[in-house]
Coordinates of C-alpha atoms in Angstrom, one line a residue:
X411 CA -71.6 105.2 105.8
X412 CA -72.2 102.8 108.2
X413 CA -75.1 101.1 106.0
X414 CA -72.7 100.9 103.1
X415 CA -69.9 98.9 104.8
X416 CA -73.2 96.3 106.2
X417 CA -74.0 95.7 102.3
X418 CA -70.6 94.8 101.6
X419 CA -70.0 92.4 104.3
X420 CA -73.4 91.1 103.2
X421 CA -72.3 90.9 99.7
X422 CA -68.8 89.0 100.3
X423 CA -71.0 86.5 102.3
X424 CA -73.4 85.5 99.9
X425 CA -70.2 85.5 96.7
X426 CA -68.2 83.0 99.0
X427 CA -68.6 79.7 97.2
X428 CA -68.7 77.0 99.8
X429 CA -66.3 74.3 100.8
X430 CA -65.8 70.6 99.7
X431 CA -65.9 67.2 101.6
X432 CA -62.0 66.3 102.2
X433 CA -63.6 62.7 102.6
X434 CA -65.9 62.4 99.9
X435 CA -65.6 65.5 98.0
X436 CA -69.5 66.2 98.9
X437 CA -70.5 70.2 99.3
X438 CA -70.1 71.4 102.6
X439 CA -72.8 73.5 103.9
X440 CA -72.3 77.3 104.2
X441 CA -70.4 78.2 107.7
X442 CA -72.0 79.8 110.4
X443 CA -70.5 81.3 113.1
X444 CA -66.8 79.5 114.6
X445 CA -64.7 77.7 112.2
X446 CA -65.6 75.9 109.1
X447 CA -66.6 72.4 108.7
X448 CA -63.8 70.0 106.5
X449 CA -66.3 66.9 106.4
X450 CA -69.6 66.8 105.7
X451 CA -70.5 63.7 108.3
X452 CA -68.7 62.5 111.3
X453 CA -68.5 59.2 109.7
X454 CA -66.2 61.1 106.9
X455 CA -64.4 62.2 109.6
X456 CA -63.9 59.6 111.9
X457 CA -62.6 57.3 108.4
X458 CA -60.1 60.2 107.9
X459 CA -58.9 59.8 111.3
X460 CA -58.1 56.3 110.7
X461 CA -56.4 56.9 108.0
X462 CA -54.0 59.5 109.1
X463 CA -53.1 56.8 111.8
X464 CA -52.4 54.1 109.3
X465 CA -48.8 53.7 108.6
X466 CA -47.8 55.1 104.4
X467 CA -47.9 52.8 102.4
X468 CA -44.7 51.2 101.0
X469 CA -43.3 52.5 97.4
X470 CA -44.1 50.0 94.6
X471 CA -41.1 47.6 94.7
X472 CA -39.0 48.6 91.1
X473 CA -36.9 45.6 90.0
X474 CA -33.2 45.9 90.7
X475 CA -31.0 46.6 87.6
X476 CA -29.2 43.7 86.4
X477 CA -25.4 44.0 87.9
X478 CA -22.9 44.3 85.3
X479 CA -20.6 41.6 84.2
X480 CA -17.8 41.1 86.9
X481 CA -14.1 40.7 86.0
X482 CA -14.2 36.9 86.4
X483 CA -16.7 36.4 84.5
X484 CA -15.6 38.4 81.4
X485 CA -12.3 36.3 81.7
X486 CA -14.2 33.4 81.3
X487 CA -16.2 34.8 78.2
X488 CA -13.3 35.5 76.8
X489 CA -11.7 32.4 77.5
X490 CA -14.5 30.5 75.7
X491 CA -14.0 32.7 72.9
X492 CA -10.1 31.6 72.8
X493 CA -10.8 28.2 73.3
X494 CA -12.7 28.3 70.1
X495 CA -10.1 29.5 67.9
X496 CA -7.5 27.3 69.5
X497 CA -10.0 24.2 68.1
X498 CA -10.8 26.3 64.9
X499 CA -6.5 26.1 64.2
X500 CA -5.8 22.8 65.4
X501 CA -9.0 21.6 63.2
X502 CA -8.7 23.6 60.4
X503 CA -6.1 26.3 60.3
X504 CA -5.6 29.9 61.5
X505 CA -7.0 31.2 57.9
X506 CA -10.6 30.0 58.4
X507 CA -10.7 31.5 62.1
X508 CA -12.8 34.6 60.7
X509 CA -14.9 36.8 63.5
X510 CA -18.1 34.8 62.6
X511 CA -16.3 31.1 62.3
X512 CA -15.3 32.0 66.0
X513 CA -18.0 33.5 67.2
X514 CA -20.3 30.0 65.9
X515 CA -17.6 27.9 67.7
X516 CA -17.6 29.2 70.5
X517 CA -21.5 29.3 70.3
X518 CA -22.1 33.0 71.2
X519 CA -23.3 36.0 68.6
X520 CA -20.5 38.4 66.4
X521 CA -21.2 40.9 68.5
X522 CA -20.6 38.9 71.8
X523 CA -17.1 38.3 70.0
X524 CA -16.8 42.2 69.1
X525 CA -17.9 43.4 72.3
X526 CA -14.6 41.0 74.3
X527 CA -12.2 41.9 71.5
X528 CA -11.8 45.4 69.4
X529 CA -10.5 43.0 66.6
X530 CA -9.6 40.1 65.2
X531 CA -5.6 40.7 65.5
X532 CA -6.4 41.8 69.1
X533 CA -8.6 38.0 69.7
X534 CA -5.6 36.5 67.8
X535 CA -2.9 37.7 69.8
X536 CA -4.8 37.1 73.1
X537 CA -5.7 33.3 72.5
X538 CA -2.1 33.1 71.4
X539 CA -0.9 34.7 74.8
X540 CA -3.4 32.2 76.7
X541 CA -2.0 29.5 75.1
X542 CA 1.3 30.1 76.3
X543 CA 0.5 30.6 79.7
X544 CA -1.7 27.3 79.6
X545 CA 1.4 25.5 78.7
X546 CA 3.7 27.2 81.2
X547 CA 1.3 26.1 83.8
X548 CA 1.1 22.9 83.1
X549 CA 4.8 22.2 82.3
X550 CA 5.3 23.3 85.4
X551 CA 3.0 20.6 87.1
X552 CA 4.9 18.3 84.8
X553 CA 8.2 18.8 85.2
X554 CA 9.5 17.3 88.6
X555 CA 13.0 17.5 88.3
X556 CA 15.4 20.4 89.3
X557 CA 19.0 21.1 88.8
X558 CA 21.1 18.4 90.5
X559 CA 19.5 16.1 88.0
X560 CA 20.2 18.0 84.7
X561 CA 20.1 15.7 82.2
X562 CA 16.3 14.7 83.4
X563 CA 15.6 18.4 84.0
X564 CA 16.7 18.6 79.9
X565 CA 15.0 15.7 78.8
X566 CA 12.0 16.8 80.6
X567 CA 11.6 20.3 78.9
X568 CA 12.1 19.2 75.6
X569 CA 9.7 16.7 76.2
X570 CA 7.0 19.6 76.3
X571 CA 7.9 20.4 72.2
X572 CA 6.4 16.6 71.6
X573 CA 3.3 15.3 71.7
X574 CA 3.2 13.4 74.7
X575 CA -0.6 13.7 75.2
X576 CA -3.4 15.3 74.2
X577 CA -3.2 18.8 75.6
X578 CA 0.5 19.2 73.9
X579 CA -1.2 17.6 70.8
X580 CA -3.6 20.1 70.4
X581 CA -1.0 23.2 71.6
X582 CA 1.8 22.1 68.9
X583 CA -1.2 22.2 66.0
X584 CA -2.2 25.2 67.6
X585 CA 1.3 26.9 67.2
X586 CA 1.8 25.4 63.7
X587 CA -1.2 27.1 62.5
X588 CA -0.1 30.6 64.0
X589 CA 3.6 29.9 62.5
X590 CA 1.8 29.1 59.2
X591 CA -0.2 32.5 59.3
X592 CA 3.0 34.3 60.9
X593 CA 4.5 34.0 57.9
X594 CA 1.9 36.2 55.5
X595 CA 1.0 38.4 58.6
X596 CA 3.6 40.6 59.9
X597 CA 1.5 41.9 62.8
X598 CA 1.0 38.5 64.0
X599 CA 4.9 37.8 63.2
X600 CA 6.6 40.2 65.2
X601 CA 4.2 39.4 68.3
X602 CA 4.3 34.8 67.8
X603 CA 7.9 35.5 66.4
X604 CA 10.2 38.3 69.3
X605 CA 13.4 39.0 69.1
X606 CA 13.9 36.8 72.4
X607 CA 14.3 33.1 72.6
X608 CA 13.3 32.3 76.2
X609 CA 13.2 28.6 75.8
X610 CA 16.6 28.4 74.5
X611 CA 18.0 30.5 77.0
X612 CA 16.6 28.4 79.6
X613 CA 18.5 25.0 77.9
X614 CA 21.3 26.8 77.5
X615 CA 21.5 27.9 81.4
X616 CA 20.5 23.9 82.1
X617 CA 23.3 23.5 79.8
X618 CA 26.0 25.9 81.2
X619 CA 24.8 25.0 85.0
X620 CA 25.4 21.3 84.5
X621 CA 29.1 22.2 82.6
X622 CA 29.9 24.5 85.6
X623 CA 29.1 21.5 88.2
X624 CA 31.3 18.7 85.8
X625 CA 28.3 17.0 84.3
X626 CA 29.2 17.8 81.0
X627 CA 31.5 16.9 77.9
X628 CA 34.0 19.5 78.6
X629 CA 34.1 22.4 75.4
X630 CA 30.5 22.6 74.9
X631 CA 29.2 25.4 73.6
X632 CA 25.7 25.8 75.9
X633 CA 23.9 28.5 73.6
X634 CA 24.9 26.3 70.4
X635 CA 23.9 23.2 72.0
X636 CA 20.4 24.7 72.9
X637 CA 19.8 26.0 69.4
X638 CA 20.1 22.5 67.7
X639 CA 18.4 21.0 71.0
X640 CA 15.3 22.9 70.6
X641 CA 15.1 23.2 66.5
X642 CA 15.4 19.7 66.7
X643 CA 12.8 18.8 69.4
X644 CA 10.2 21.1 67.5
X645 CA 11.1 19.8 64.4
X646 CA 11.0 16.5 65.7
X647 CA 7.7 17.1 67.1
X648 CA 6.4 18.3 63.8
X649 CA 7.0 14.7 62.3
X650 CA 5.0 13.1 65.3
X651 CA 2.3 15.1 64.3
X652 CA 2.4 13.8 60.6
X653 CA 2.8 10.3 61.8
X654 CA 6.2 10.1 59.7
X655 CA 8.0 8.9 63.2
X656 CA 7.3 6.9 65.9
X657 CA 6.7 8.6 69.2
X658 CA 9.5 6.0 70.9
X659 CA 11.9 6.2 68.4
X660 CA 12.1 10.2 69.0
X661 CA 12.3 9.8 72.2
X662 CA 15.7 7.7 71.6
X663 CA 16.9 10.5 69.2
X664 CA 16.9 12.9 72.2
X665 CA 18.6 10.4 74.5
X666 CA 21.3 9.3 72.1
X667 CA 22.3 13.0 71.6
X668 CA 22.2 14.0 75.7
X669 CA 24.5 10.8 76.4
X670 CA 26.5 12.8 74.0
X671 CA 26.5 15.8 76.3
X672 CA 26.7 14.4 79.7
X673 CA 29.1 12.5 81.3
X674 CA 27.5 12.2 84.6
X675 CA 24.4 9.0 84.7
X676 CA 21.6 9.8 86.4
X677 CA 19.4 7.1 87.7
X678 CA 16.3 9.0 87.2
X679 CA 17.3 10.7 83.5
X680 CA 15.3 7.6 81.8
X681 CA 11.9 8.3 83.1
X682 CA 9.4 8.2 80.5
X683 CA 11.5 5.9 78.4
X684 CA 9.5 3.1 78.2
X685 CA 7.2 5.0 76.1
X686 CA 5.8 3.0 73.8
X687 CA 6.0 3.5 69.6
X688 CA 3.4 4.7 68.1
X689 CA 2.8 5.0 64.2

């Protein structure tokens, strides 16, 4: 019994495959007595020592994802992309402002234009709705005059349906082309064309504030006044823009009919007269 168990202890011994190198990978001699060897040299050893002292090493550096586009500068996209049908209708008219004509103005690709806008109507309406806050802004900066001076307050706003300069140049073709297209488009009609008439409504309060304060021809009717007031600025306006009046000479349409309406002179109600006629 006692000889069997020696032959099995015997036989494990010599099946026990021996160790590896965790250096070099070389074979390890068999083990003796104690505890097995790990390296097969001390100079294995001693280079796995410094290396367990050596700090990891860093993860490879992975490039940072690109950030996405921040809110200003998708407004600014966009705004490029309005700018460009605003020329594409002052130039040409609304009916050749098609996705691709856009997209080529404004010098970026279809889908560029596609991804900003889910469609043209939606582009249309929001270069329209740009438009008009461009020109609120800068009739605003324009317009220096406030109530106690009403007639230069009125002459002032109406002003902003001529073209004075440039910027209202460009804005009144602008709007002529969306009129133009309102008219075959009802989608784009009942958003250029609502139901109210804010810039009447703020002649006619210029109007009725002026009346209230004895500034004007008593028996005015302020809402009536405004309606032929505006029509006829636009209108007006529209034969600038064809060169079949003279700058000047409208301007002395619009002051001949508000010495009609108020009574009350103003010494700064003639500024910007001395415009001078152009063809």
């Amino acid at each position: 019994m006692r000889d069997e168990k020696k032959d099995e202890c015997k036989g494990g011994a010599r099946g026990r495959t021996s160790a590896a190198c965790r250096e070099c990978g070389a074979p390890l001699a068999a083990a003796g007595r104690g505890r097995p060897a790990r390296y097969c040299s001390r100079s294995c050893q001693a280079r796995a020592y410094r290396r367990r002292k050596q700090p990891p090493p860093a993860p490879p550096e992975v490039p940072a994802a690109p950030e996405p586009a921040g809110a200003h500068t998708r407004a600014r996209k966009r705004r490029e992309i309005a700018e460009a049908v605003w020329r594409i209708a002052a130039g040409r008219g609304l009916h050749a402002a098609s996705m691709r004509e856009i997209a080529a103005e404004a010098g970026v690709s279809l889908r560029t234009v596609q991804y900003h806008f889910d469609g043209k109507h939606q582009l249309l309406v929001a270069a329209l709705t740009l438009l008009h806050e461009d020109n609120e802004r800068a009739a605003r900066a324009r317009i220096r005059f406030g109530p106690d001076t009403p007639r230069a307050l009125l002459r002032a706003v109406l002003e902003e349906f001529l073209p004075m300069d440039a910027q209202r140049r460009t804005s009144l073709q602008v709007l002529a082309a969306y009129y133009s297209r309102s008219l075959t488009d009802p989608a784009l009609a009942a958003v250029f064309l609502g139901a109210e008439h804010p810039l009447e409504d703020l002649v006619a309060g210029i109007i009725g504030q002026a009346q209230a304060d004895g500034r004007c021809v008593h028996g005015l009717d302020p809402r009536h006044e405004a309606d032929l007031l505006v029509s006829g600025a636009i209108g007006l306006g529209g034969d600038v823009l064809h060169a079949r009046r003279p700058l000047a000479g409208v301007l002395r349409t619009l002051d001949y009919h508000l010495d009609k309406i108020f009574t009350v002179p103003e010494g700064a109600s003639r500024a910007g007269q001395d415009v001078a006629d152009t063809p």
